[in-house]
PDB file of C-alpha atoms and ligand atoms in Angstrom:
ATOM      1  CA  MET X  12      -0.253   0.653  -0.085  1.00 96.00           C
ATOM      2  CA  ILE X  13       1.112   3.283  -1.141  1.00 98.00           C
ATOM      3  CA  ILE X  14       0.491   6.587   1.634  1.00 98.00           C
ATOM      4  CA  ALA X  15       0.829   9.353  -0.254  1.00 98.00           C
ATOM      5  CA  ILE X  16       1.208  13.132   2.293  1.00 98.00           C
ATOM      6  CA  ASP X  17       1.542  16.527   1.272  1.00 98.00           C
ATOM      7  CA  GLY X  18       0.651  19.858   2.082  1.00 98.00           C
ATOM      8  CA  PRO X  19       2.427  23.379   3.160  1.00 97.00           C
ATOM      9  CA  ALA X  20       5.814  23.861   5.396  1.00 95.00           C
ATOM     10  CA  ALA X  21       4.800  23.265   9.071  1.00 95.00           C
ATOM     11  CA  SER X  22       1.035  21.612   8.536  1.00 97.00           C
ATOM     12  CA  GLY X  23       2.596  18.201  10.248  1.00 96.00           C
ATOM     13  CA  LYS X  24       3.173  15.920   7.661  1.00 97.00           C
ATOM     14  CA  GLY X  25       6.128  14.234   8.029  1.00 96.00           C
ATOM     15  CA  ASN X  26       4.924  14.180  11.303  1.00 97.00           C
ATOM     16  CA  ILE X  27       1.257  11.787  10.737  1.00 98.00           C
ATOM     17  CA  ALA X  28       3.841  10.175   7.890  1.00 98.00           C
ATOM     18  CA  ARG X  29       6.342   8.959  10.575  1.00 98.00           C
ATOM     19  CA  GLN X  30       3.623   7.183  12.559  1.00 98.00           C
ATOM     20  CA  LEU X  31       1.392   6.356  10.035  1.00 98.00           C
ATOM     21  CA  GLY X  32       4.581   3.964   8.413  1.00 98.00           C
ATOM     22  CA  GLY X  33       5.207   2.814  12.411  1.00 98.00           C
ATOM     23  CA  HIS X  34       1.325   1.535  12.587  1.00 97.00           C
ATOM     24  CA  PHE X  35       1.054   0.087   9.484  1.00 97.00           C
ATOM     25  CA  GLY X  36       5.285  -0.407   9.849  1.00 98.00           C
ATOM     26  CA  TYR X  37       6.367   1.267   6.390  1.00 98.00           C
ATOM     27  CA  PRO X  38       9.354   2.769   5.490  1.00 98.00           C
ATOM     28  CA  HIS X  39       9.078   6.217   5.269  1.00 98.00           C
ATOM     29  CA  LEU X  40      10.718   9.433   3.131  1.00 97.00           C
ATOM     30  CA  ASP X  41       9.868  12.850   3.447  1.00 97.00           C
ATOM     31  CA  THR X  42      10.398  13.574  -0.011  1.00 98.00           C
ATOM     32  CA  GLY X  43      11.080  17.542   1.400  1.00 97.00           C
ATOM     33  CA  ALA X  44      14.925  16.924   2.842  1.00 98.00           C
ATOM     34  CA  LEU X  45      16.180  14.743  -0.621  1.00 98.00           C
ATOM     35  CA  TYR X  46      15.048  18.626  -1.474  1.00 98.00           C
ATOM     36  CA  ARG X  47      17.302  20.403   1.482  1.00 97.00           C
ATOM     37  CA  ALA X  48      20.290  17.843   0.801  1.00 97.00           C
ATOM     38  CA  VAL X  49      20.551  19.026  -2.996  1.00 97.00           C
ATOM     39  CA  GLY X  50      19.897  23.153  -1.550  1.00 97.00           C
ATOM     40  CA  LEU X  51      21.933  23.009   1.251  1.00 97.00           C
ATOM     41  CA  ALA X  52      25.252  21.949  -1.457  1.00 96.00           C
ATOM     42  CA  MET X  53      23.822  24.463  -3.200  1.00 97.00           C
ATOM     43  CA  LEU X  54      24.658  26.479  -0.394  1.00 97.00           C
ATOM     44  CA  GLN X  55      27.866  24.543   0.469  1.00 95.00           C
ATOM     45  CA  GLU X  56      29.649  24.698  -2.870  1.00 95.00           C
ATOM     46  CA  ASN X  57      28.325  28.270  -3.599  1.00 96.00           C
ATOM     47  CA  ARG X  58      26.809  28.017  -6.474  1.00 96.00           C
ATOM     48  CA  ASN X  59      24.179  30.435  -7.635  1.00 97.00           C
ATOM     49  CA  ILE X  60      20.775  28.717  -6.431  1.00 96.00           C
ATOM     50  CA  ASP X  61      19.042  30.013  -9.543  1.00 96.00           C
ATOM     51  CA  ASP X  62      21.052  27.437 -11.666  1.00 97.00           C
ATOM     52  CA  SER X  63      18.575  24.890 -12.818  1.00 97.00           C
ATOM     53  CA  ASP X  64      21.945  23.367 -14.680  1.00 97.00           C
ATOM     54  CA  ALA X  65      24.473  23.342 -11.518  1.00 98.00           C
ATOM     55  CA  ALA X  66      21.325  21.711  -9.073  1.00 98.00           C
ATOM     56  CA  ALA X  67      20.494  19.612 -11.321  1.00 98.00           C
ATOM     57  CA  LYS X  68      23.762  18.308 -11.372  1.00 97.00           C
ATOM     58  CA  VAL X  69      23.845  18.232  -7.388  1.00 97.00           C
ATOM     59  CA  ALA X  70      19.913  16.215  -7.438  1.00 97.00           C
ATOM     60  CA  GLU X  71      21.972  13.827 -10.141  1.00 97.00           C
ATOM     61  CA  ASN X  72      24.875  12.915  -7.989  1.00 95.00           C
ATOM     62  CA  LEU X  73      22.116  12.938  -5.186  1.00 91.00           C
ATOM     63  CA  PRO X  74      24.394  13.471  -1.194  1.00 86.00           C
ATOM     64  CA  LEU X  75      21.920  10.610   0.500  1.00 91.00           C
ATOM     65  CA  GLU X  76      24.492  11.418   3.133  1.00 92.00           C
ATOM     66  CA  LEU X  77      23.307  15.070   4.242  1.00 93.00           C
ATOM     67  CA  LEU X  78      19.304  13.147   4.238  1.00 93.00           C
ATOM     68  CA  ASP X  79      20.007  12.789   7.634  1.00 91.00           C
ATOM     69  CA  ALA X  80      21.911  16.215   8.969  1.00 93.00           C
ATOM     70  CA  ALA X  81      21.400  18.761  11.091  1.00 93.00           C
ATOM     71  CA  GLU X  82      22.309  21.986   9.123  1.00 95.00           C
ATOM     72  CA  ILE X  83      18.907  20.612   6.017  1.00 96.00           C
ATOM     73  CA  ARG X  84      16.336  21.829   9.383  1.00 93.00           C
ATOM     74  CA  THR X  85      17.081  25.354   9.208  1.00 92.00           C
ATOM     75  CA  ALA X  86      15.840  28.387   8.022  1.00 89.00           C
ATOM     76  CA  GLU X  87      17.788  28.995   5.613  1.00 93.00           C
ATOM     77  CA  VAL X  88      18.190  25.557   3.777  1.00 96.00           C
ATOM     78  CA  GLY X  89      14.003  25.417   4.335  1.00 93.00           C
ATOM     79  CA  GLU X  90      15.017  28.940   1.428  1.00 93.00           C
ATOM     80  CA  ALA X  91      16.848  27.467  -0.273  1.00 96.00           C
ATOM     81  CA  ALA X  92      15.030  24.576  -1.028  1.00 97.00           C
ATOM     82  CA  SER X  93      11.823  25.881  -2.664  1.00 95.00           C
ATOM     83  CA  LYS X  94      14.258  27.691  -5.067  1.00 96.00           C
ATOM     84  CA  VAL X  95      15.989  24.343  -6.037  1.00 97.00           C
ATOM     85  CA  ALA X  96      12.665  22.560  -5.783  1.00 97.00           C
ATOM     86  CA  VAL X  97      11.378  25.271  -9.124  1.00 97.00           C
ATOM     87  CA  HIS X  98      14.268  23.424 -11.913  1.00 97.00           C
ATOM     88  CA  ALA X  99      11.904  20.980 -13.919  1.00 97.00           C
ATOM     89  CA  ALA X 100      15.908  19.273 -14.152  1.00 98.00           C
ATOM     90  CA  VAL X 101      16.113  19.096 -10.594  1.00 98.00           C
ATOM     91  CA  ARG X 102      12.547  17.678  -9.865  1.00 98.00           C
ATOM     92  CA  LYS X 103      13.226  14.896 -12.721  1.00 98.00           C
ATOM     93  CA  ALA X 104      16.840  13.694 -11.294  1.00 98.00           C
ATOM     94  CA  LEU X 105      14.663  13.164  -8.402  1.00 98.00           C
ATOM     95  CA  ARG X 106      11.856  11.562  -9.286  1.00 98.00           C
ATOM     96  CA  GLY X 107      13.238   7.854  -9.868  1.00 97.00           C
ATOM     97  CA  PHE X 108      14.890   7.353  -6.682  1.00 97.00           C
ATOM     98  CA  GLN X 109      10.846   8.774  -5.314  1.00 98.00           C
ATOM     99  CA  GLU X 110      10.063   6.259  -7.351  1.00 98.00           C
ATOM    100  CA  ARG X 111      12.055   3.323  -5.693  1.00 97.00           C
ATOM    101  CA  PHE X 112      11.434   4.438  -2.544  1.00 98.00           C
ATOM    102  CA  ALA X 113       7.175   3.951  -3.012  1.00 98.00           C
ATOM    103  CA  GLY X 114       7.561   0.953  -4.932  1.00 97.00           C
ATOM    104  CA  GLN X 115       9.063  -1.229  -1.666  1.00 96.00           C
ATOM    105  CA  SER X 116       7.286  -4.025  -0.206  1.00 95.00           C
ATOM    106  CA  PRO X 117       4.292  -4.411   1.241  1.00 96.00           C
ATOM    107  CA  GLY X 118       4.455  -1.278   1.283  1.00 97.00           C
ATOM    108  CA  ALA X 119       5.912   3.142   1.814  1.00 98.00           C
ATOM    109  CA  VAL X 120       4.660   6.200   3.230  1.00 98.00           C
ATOM    110  CA  LEU X 121       6.260   9.499   1.520  1.00 98.00           C
ATOM    111  CA  ASP X 122       5.505  13.576   1.988  1.00 98.00           C
ATOM    112  CA  GLY X 123       6.498  16.237   0.288  1.00 98.00           C
ATOM    113  CA  ARG X 124       4.174  18.642  -2.233  1.00 97.00           C
ATOM    114  CA  ASP X 125       3.980  16.255  -6.158  1.00 98.00           C
ATOM    115  CA  ILE X 126       3.742  12.554  -4.553  1.00 98.00           C
ATOM    116  CA  GLY X 127      -0.050  12.192  -4.903  1.00 98.00           C
ATOM    117  CA  THR X 128       0.003  13.853  -8.742  1.00 98.00           C
ATOM    118  CA  VAL X 129       3.175  13.718  -9.717  1.00 98.00           C
ATOM    119  CA  ILE X 130       5.392  10.694  -7.642  1.00 98.00           C
ATOM    120  CA  CYS X 131       2.736   8.466  -7.312  1.00 98.00           C
ATOM    121  CA  PRO X 132      -0.744   9.465  -8.571  1.00 98.00           C
ATOM    122  CA  HIS X 133      -2.142   5.838  -8.389  1.00 97.00           C
ATOM    123  CA  ALA X 134      -1.577   5.846  -4.652  1.00 98.00           C
ATOM    124  CA  ASP X 135      -3.917   3.920  -2.183  1.00 97.00           C
ATOM    125  CA  VAL X 136      -4.347   6.394   0.240  1.00 98.00           C
ATOM    126  CA  LYS X 137      -3.508  10.132  -0.353  1.00 98.00           C
ATOM    127  CA  LEU X 138      -3.393  13.001   2.409  1.00 98.00           C
ATOM    128  CA  PHE X 139      -3.295  16.725   1.354  1.00 98.00           C
ATOM    129  CA  ILE X 140      -3.167  18.389   5.504  1.00 98.00           C
ATOM    130  CA  THR X 141      -3.365  22.040   5.780  1.00 98.00           C
ATOM    131  CA  ALA X 142      -3.032  24.274   8.937  1.00 98.00           C
ATOM    132  CA  THR X 143      -3.354  28.192   8.419  1.00 98.00           C
ATOM    133  CA  VAL X 144      -0.114  29.792   7.709  1.00 98.00           C
ATOM    134  CA  GLU X 145      -0.014  31.508  11.226  1.00 98.00           C
ATOM    135  CA  ILE X 146      -0.202  28.203  13.212  1.00 98.00           C
ATOM    136  CA  ARG X 147       2.104  26.621  11.012  1.00 98.00           C
ATOM    137  CA  ALA X 148       4.437  29.602  11.042  1.00 98.00           C
ATOM    138  CA  THR X 149       3.469  29.129  15.028  1.00 98.00           C
ATOM    139  CA  ARG X 150       5.294  25.611  14.704  1.00 96.00           C
ATOM    140  CA  ARG X 151       8.335  25.876  12.822  1.00 95.00           C
ATOM    141  CA  HIS X 152       8.916  29.074  15.113  1.00 97.00           C
ATOM    142  CA  LYS X 153       9.206  26.656  17.927  1.00 96.00           C
ATOM    143  CA  GLU X 154      11.471  23.893  15.642  1.00 94.00           C
ATOM    144  CA  LEU X 155      13.785  26.521  14.743  1.00 94.00           C
ATOM    145  CA  LEU X 156      14.015  28.191  18.241  1.00 96.00           C
ATOM    146  CA  ALA X 157      14.805  24.356  19.457  1.00 96.00           C
ATOM    147  CA  ARG X 158      17.461  23.649  16.957  1.00 92.00           C
ATOM    148  CA  GLY X 159      18.702  27.361  18.339  1.00 94.00           C
ATOM    149  CA  GLU X 160      18.721  29.341  15.325  1.00 92.00           C
ATOM    150  CA  ARG X 161      17.561  33.168  16.685  1.00 94.00           C
ATOM    151  CA  ILE X 162      14.887  33.850  14.416  1.00 94.00           C
ATOM    152  CA  ILE X 163      11.609  36.115  15.090  1.00 97.00           C
ATOM    153  CA  TYR X 164       8.863  34.383  13.900  1.00 98.00           C
ATOM    154  CA  ALA X 165       7.312  37.036  11.881  1.00 98.00           C
ATOM    155  CA  ARG X 166      10.525  36.462   9.957  1.00 97.00           C
ATOM    156  CA  VAL X 167       9.336  33.039   9.851  1.00 96.00           C
ATOM    157  CA  LEU X 168       5.544  33.624   8.796  1.00 97.00           C
ATOM    158  CA  ALA X 169       6.955  35.629   5.525  1.00 97.00           C
ATOM    159  CA  ASP X 170       8.849  34.215   5.052  1.00 95.00           C
ATOM    160  CA  LEU X 171       6.926  30.810   4.740  1.00 96.00           C
ATOM    161  CA  LYS X 172       3.885  32.992   2.725  1.00 97.00           C
ATOM    162  CA  VAL X 173       6.799  33.316   0.092  1.00 95.00           C
ATOM    163  CA  ARG X 174       7.483  29.848   0.222  1.00 93.00           C
ATOM    164  CA  ASP X 175       4.136  28.546  -0.336  1.00 95.00           C
ATOM    165  CA  GLN X 176       3.602  31.187  -2.463  1.00 95.00           C
ATOM    166  CA  ARG X 177       6.821  29.465  -5.131  1.00 93.00           C
ATOM    167  CA  ASP X 178       5.875  25.805  -3.749  1.00 94.00           C
ATOM    168  CA  ALA X 179       2.158  26.668  -5.541  1.00 94.00           C
ATOM    169  CA  THR X 180       2.847  28.798  -7.950  1.00 95.00           C
ATOM    170  CA  ARG X 181       6.149  26.598  -9.528  1.00 94.00           C
ATOM    171  CA  LYS X 182       4.981  25.011 -12.934  1.00 94.00           C
ATOM    172  CA  GLU X 183       6.608  21.257 -12.445  1.00 93.00           C
ATOM    173  CA  GLY X 184       5.207  19.429  -9.418  1.00 93.00           C
ATOM    174  CA  PRO X 185       3.313  22.711  -7.665  1.00 95.00           C
ATOM    175  CA  LEU X 186       1.879  21.838  -4.540  1.00 96.00           C
ATOM    176  CA  ARG X 187      -1.754  21.635  -4.952  1.00 96.00           C
ATOM    177  CA  PRO X 188      -4.476  17.997  -3.414  1.00 97.00           C
ATOM    178  CA  ALA X 189      -4.770  15.362  -5.539  1.00 98.00           C
ATOM    179  CA  ASP X 190      -8.288  15.441  -6.949  1.00 97.00           C
ATOM    180  CA  ASP X 191      -8.589  12.134  -4.570  1.00 96.00           C
ATOM    181  CA  ALA X 192      -6.925  12.955  -1.863  1.00 98.00           C
ATOM    182  CA  PHE X 193      -8.597  13.060   0.832  1.00 98.00           C
ATOM    183  CA  GLN X 194      -8.414  17.199   3.813  1.00 98.00           C
ATOM    184  CA  ILE X 195      -7.054  17.182   7.397  1.00 98.00           C
ATOM    185  CA  ASP X 196      -7.027  20.220   9.035  1.00 98.00           C
ATOM    186  CA  THR X 197      -4.497  20.128  12.014  1.00 97.00           C
ATOM    187  CA  SER X 198      -4.907  23.422  12.785  1.00 98.00           C
ATOM    188  CA  ASP X 199      -7.221  22.950  15.459  1.00 97.00           C
ATOM    189  CA  LEU X 200      -5.844  18.880  15.699  1.00 96.00           C
ATOM    190  CA  ASP X 201      -2.752  17.444  17.793  1.00 94.00           C
ATOM    191  CA  ILE X 202      -0.894  14.688  15.931  1.00 95.00           C
ATOM    192  CA  GLU X 203      -2.665  11.874  18.232  1.00 97.00           C
ATOM    193  CA  ALA X 204      -5.631  13.424  17.076  1.00 97.00           C
ATOM    194  CA  ALA X 205      -4.340  14.498  13.581  1.00 97.00           C
ATOM    195  CA  VAL X 206      -3.040  10.433  13.305  1.00 98.00           C
ATOM    196  CA  ALA X 207      -6.416   9.070  14.269  1.00 98.00           C
ATOM    197  CA  ALA X 208      -8.526  11.246  11.675  1.00 97.00           C
ATOM    198  CA  ALA X 209      -5.645   9.577   8.440  1.00 98.00           C
ATOM    199  CA  LEU X 210      -5.932   5.987  10.431  1.00 97.00           C
ATOM    200  CA  THR X 211      -9.945   6.518   9.994  1.00 97.00           C
ATOM    201  CA  PHE X 212      -9.930   7.712   6.631  1.00 97.00           C
ATOM    202  CA  ILE X 213      -7.325   4.714   5.488  1.00 96.00           C
ATOM    203  CA  THR X 214      -9.709   2.409   7.229  1.00 94.00           C
ATOM    204  CA  SER X 215     -13.164   3.404   5.547  1.00 92.00           C
ATOM    205  CA  GLN X 216     -11.145   3.312   2.523  1.00 87.00           C
ATOM    206  CA  ARG X 217      -9.988   0.118   2.877  1.00 77.00           C
ATOM    207  CA  THR X 218     -13.238  -1.402   4.067  1.00 70.00           C
TER     208      THR X 218
HETATM  209  O1   DC G 319       8.809  19.709   3.520  1.00 88.64           O
HETATM  210  P1   DC G 319      10.019  20.620   3.668  1.00 88.64           P
HETATM  211  O2   DC G 319       9.939  21.833   4.129  1.00 88.64           O
HETATM  212  O3   DC G 319      11.475  20.095   4.224  1.00 88.64           O
HETATM  213  O4   DC G 319      10.739  20.966   2.292  1.00 88.64           O
HETATM  214  C1   DC G 319      11.254  22.578   2.009  1.00 88.64           C
HETATM  215  C2   DC G 319      11.105  22.155  -0.021  1.00 88.64           C
HETATM  216  O5   DC G 319      11.152  21.787  -0.759  1.00 88.64           O
HETATM  217  C3   DC G 319       9.599  22.639  -0.027  1.00 88.64           C
HETATM  218  O6   DC G 319       9.545  24.472  -0.054  1.00 88.64           O
HETATM  219  C4   DC G 319       9.464  23.044  -1.895  1.00 88.64           C
HETATM  220  C5   DC G 319      10.533  21.616  -1.716  1.00 88.64           C
HETATM  221  N1   DC G 319       9.132  20.020  -1.870  1.00 88.64           N
HETATM  222  C6   DC G 319       9.053  19.603  -3.179  1.00 88.64           C
HETATM  223  O7   DC G 319       8.616  21.119  -4.045  1.00 88.64           O
HETATM  224  N2   DC G 319       8.115  19.109  -3.119  1.00 88.64           N
HETATM  225  C7   DC G 319       8.507  17.274  -2.704  1.00 88.64           C
HETATM  226  N3   DC G 319       7.724  16.338  -3.104  1.00 88.64           N
HETATM  227  C8   DC G 319       9.283  17.965  -0.964  1.00 88.64           C
HETATM  228  C9   DC G 319       9.507  19.426  -1.158  1.00 88.64           C
END
């Protein structure tokens, strides 16, 4: 069973995806980490983030060791990830890795922006996780402070708005719910309630 989960930054999709993976015993891929790894490598190599060819080369030789690195979680790398994600050649280079991951038996959970629409259009379950931008900014701000970043809430809010806009309006694989996605608004839900809502939907789909 493939579970495809999409949604904007800090909507809670990663947390829900991890928990569903644990529940079903499936591996989970945070596809945002792929774009973050490319973004970080571009920053480290002092490359122009808008250089599509350079970014595609990095993506073709994906620095897998960066996927678990704490450095990819900074606000700066999130911004760089969103910028490299605009390049069609980057998205193409990262596609095979995601498709292979999704093809694992007996199942897999992937979260990102275009999983239900582009990477796994035939996923058994598609979820689209949302929350108001203010609530997402509050969550992200807390996370960044906990990681030791010095950043104010207003900056996180402004950055998220710009990132949402960029992610939703790019030509390739824009952020949008698949037509058959089940939407969960986590603005007023804690993680347990959000996972419970997802599980209720999944169970109803399979019976
Ligand atoms: O989920 P995240 O915030 O870690 O993602 C970082 C950026 O990566 C996001 O702003 C856009 C890009 N991304 C994407 O374009 N497609 C995906 N499937 C996942 C992430």
